[in-house]
XYZ file of C-alpha atoms in Angstrom:
169
model
C -10.066 17.558 4.124
C -11.582 19.367 1.143
C -8.729 21.708 1.082
C -6.231 18.889 1.487
C -7.872 17.134 -1.611
C -7.549 20.723 -3.498
C -3.922 20.926 -2.482
C -3.107 17.353 -3.629
C -5.012 18.045 -6.872
C -2.931 20.969 -7.144
C 0.584 20.055 -6.090
C 0.767 16.522 -5.334
C 0.352 13.206 -6.991
C -0.222 9.523 -6.071
C 2.567 7.403 -7.094
C 1.787 3.583 -8.024
C 4.270 1.333 -9.528
C 6.336 -1.914 -9.073
C 8.513 -1.889 -5.932
C 11.540 -4.256 -6.928
C 12.331 -7.024 -4.358
C 15.818 -8.633 -4.005
C 16.489 -12.048 -2.618
C 20.227 -12.440 -1.528
C 19.649 -16.057 -0.635
C 17.603 -17.119 -3.739
C 18.643 -17.554 -7.404
C 15.186 -16.978 -8.308
C 14.016 -13.353 -8.891
C 10.905 -12.358 -6.382
C 7.801 -10.659 -8.086
C 7.745 -6.839 -7.555
C 5.238 -5.706 -5.026
C 3.089 -2.595 -5.733
C 4.554 0.625 -4.447
C 1.962 3.247 -3.535
C 2.462 6.596 -2.069
C 1.018 10.081 -1.997
C 3.498 13.057 -2.480
C 2.923 16.613 -1.898
C 5.821 18.781 -3.054
C 6.074 22.616 -2.356
C 8.494 25.251 -2.163
C 10.698 25.285 0.963
C 8.713 28.632 2.068
C 5.667 26.323 2.509
C 7.241 23.725 4.572
C 5.281 24.982 7.685
C 2.074 23.854 5.883
C 3.216 20.305 5.145
C 4.287 20.060 8.920
C 1.029 21.168 9.921
C -0.625 18.554 7.896
C 1.318 15.934 9.465
C 0.486 16.926 12.693
C -3.219 17.045 12.110
C -3.550 13.900 10.002
C -0.943 11.995 12.455
C 0.929 10.620 9.676
C 3.295 11.284 6.653
C 7.031 12.030 6.721
C 8.720 15.078 5.405
C 12.088 15.199 3.454
C 13.795 18.526 2.228
C 14.911 18.789 -1.534
C 17.473 21.426 -1.204
C 18.740 21.264 -4.922
C 15.312 22.309 -6.112
C 14.093 24.390 -2.922
C 11.402 22.237 -2.183
C 9.828 20.220 0.695
C 7.913 16.872 0.085
C 5.527 15.204 2.222
C 4.969 11.615 1.704
C 2.263 9.458 2.878
C 3.118 5.794 2.772
C 0.845 3.041 1.397
C -0.131 2.402 5.156
C -0.770 6.022 5.774
C -2.908 5.903 2.882
C -4.982 2.626 3.622
C -5.327 3.448 7.418
C -5.917 7.426 7.501
C -5.986 9.287 4.351
C -8.672 6.952 2.165
C -10.779 6.198 5.071
C -11.062 10.240 5.740
C -11.893 10.870 2.097
C -14.679 8.360 2.068
C -15.815 9.372 5.583
C -16.222 12.948 4.057
C -17.392 11.795 0.769
C -14.553 13.747 -1.010
C -12.948 13.055 -4.424
C -10.281 14.574 -6.547
C -11.515 16.929 -9.429
C -8.446 16.826 -11.591
C -8.308 13.827 -14.258
C -4.636 12.772 -13.321
C -5.232 12.680 -9.514
C -8.614 10.992 -10.178
C -7.192 8.331 -12.486
C -4.385 7.822 -9.742
C -6.803 7.378 -7.115
C -8.996 5.094 -8.883
C -5.895 2.794 -9.667
C -4.964 2.940 -5.977
C -8.407 1.723 -4.856
C -8.609 -0.821 -7.595
C -5.220 -2.277 -5.728
C -6.367 -2.046 -2.517
C -9.990 -3.257 -3.137
C -8.819 -6.320 -4.756
C -5.707 -6.984 -2.256
C -3.260 -7.016 -5.041
C 0.129 -7.529 -3.730
C 2.251 -7.998 -6.649
C 2.576 -5.623 -9.450
C 2.252 -8.272 -12.179
C -1.252 -8.804 -11.131
C -2.605 -5.260 -11.752
C -4.617 -5.208 -14.770
C -6.382 -1.917 -14.512
C -8.139 -0.045 -17.529
C -8.993 3.565 -16.428
C -12.210 4.933 -17.200
C -12.688 8.584 -18.876
C -14.843 10.661 -16.867
C -15.805 13.961 -16.939
C -17.617 16.150 -14.703
C -20.599 18.138 -15.628
C -20.685 21.703 -14.424
C -24.030 21.170 -12.743
C -22.493 18.104 -10.803
C -19.360 20.409 -9.812
C -21.533 23.236 -8.596
C -23.495 20.967 -6.321
C -20.519 19.640 -4.610
C -20.592 20.672 -1.051
C -16.893 20.908 -0.785
C -16.133 22.879 -3.895
C -15.141 26.014 -2.431
C -12.835 24.567 0.179
C -11.284 22.510 -2.557
C -10.531 25.551 -4.650
C -8.848 27.302 -1.830
C -6.710 24.066 -1.502
C -6.100 24.045 -5.195
C -5.225 27.688 -5.210
C -2.803 27.338 -2.022
C -1.131 24.848 -4.164
C -0.907 27.368 -7.026
C -2.398 24.617 -9.210
C -2.803 24.994 -13.070
C -6.191 25.577 -14.140
C -4.945 24.490 -17.612
C -5.011 20.957 -16.368
C -8.766 21.307 -15.605
C -11.213 21.528 -18.403
C -11.258 25.333 -19.124
C -15.113 24.928 -20.401
C -16.190 23.925 -17.002
C -14.355 26.646 -15.028
C -15.544 29.147 -17.166
C -19.002 28.190 -16.335
C -18.403 27.889 -12.607
C -16.730 31.214 -12.239
C -19.356 32.929 -14.004
C -22.058 31.655 -11.589
């Protein structure tokens, strides 16, 4: 799971937003529900890795984006709430990039507060910066780094100061 978290930090994202609802039999416009999914997009040469993840985790769906030579693995909101988030919590893991951490916190806010309609989301993200000693003491940092590297993640997104400190230790 640590490598999986690194892979998502490197080449994935948690998409959260309004899911339009349509009602053909009514004049009123129904409220948008919350759409949430986790997506990992890799080059088609890495499709076998995405297939492996679906087999190991038992969830997810794969689709091909031939026009850009990519394959994506999509975990639905149900996959997230029933499998992915419980595993993240079971193994006491967390995302280490600011974007993914912010997305994950919003997802948890929506789930923890049983928010169904997008109009009811009133989340204000807090800024969190990890200290170097904190990161060095994470028991999953090495495995996370392997996943992040497999994803060819951008170290530019990470705080350069703390990566220099980590790599020099």
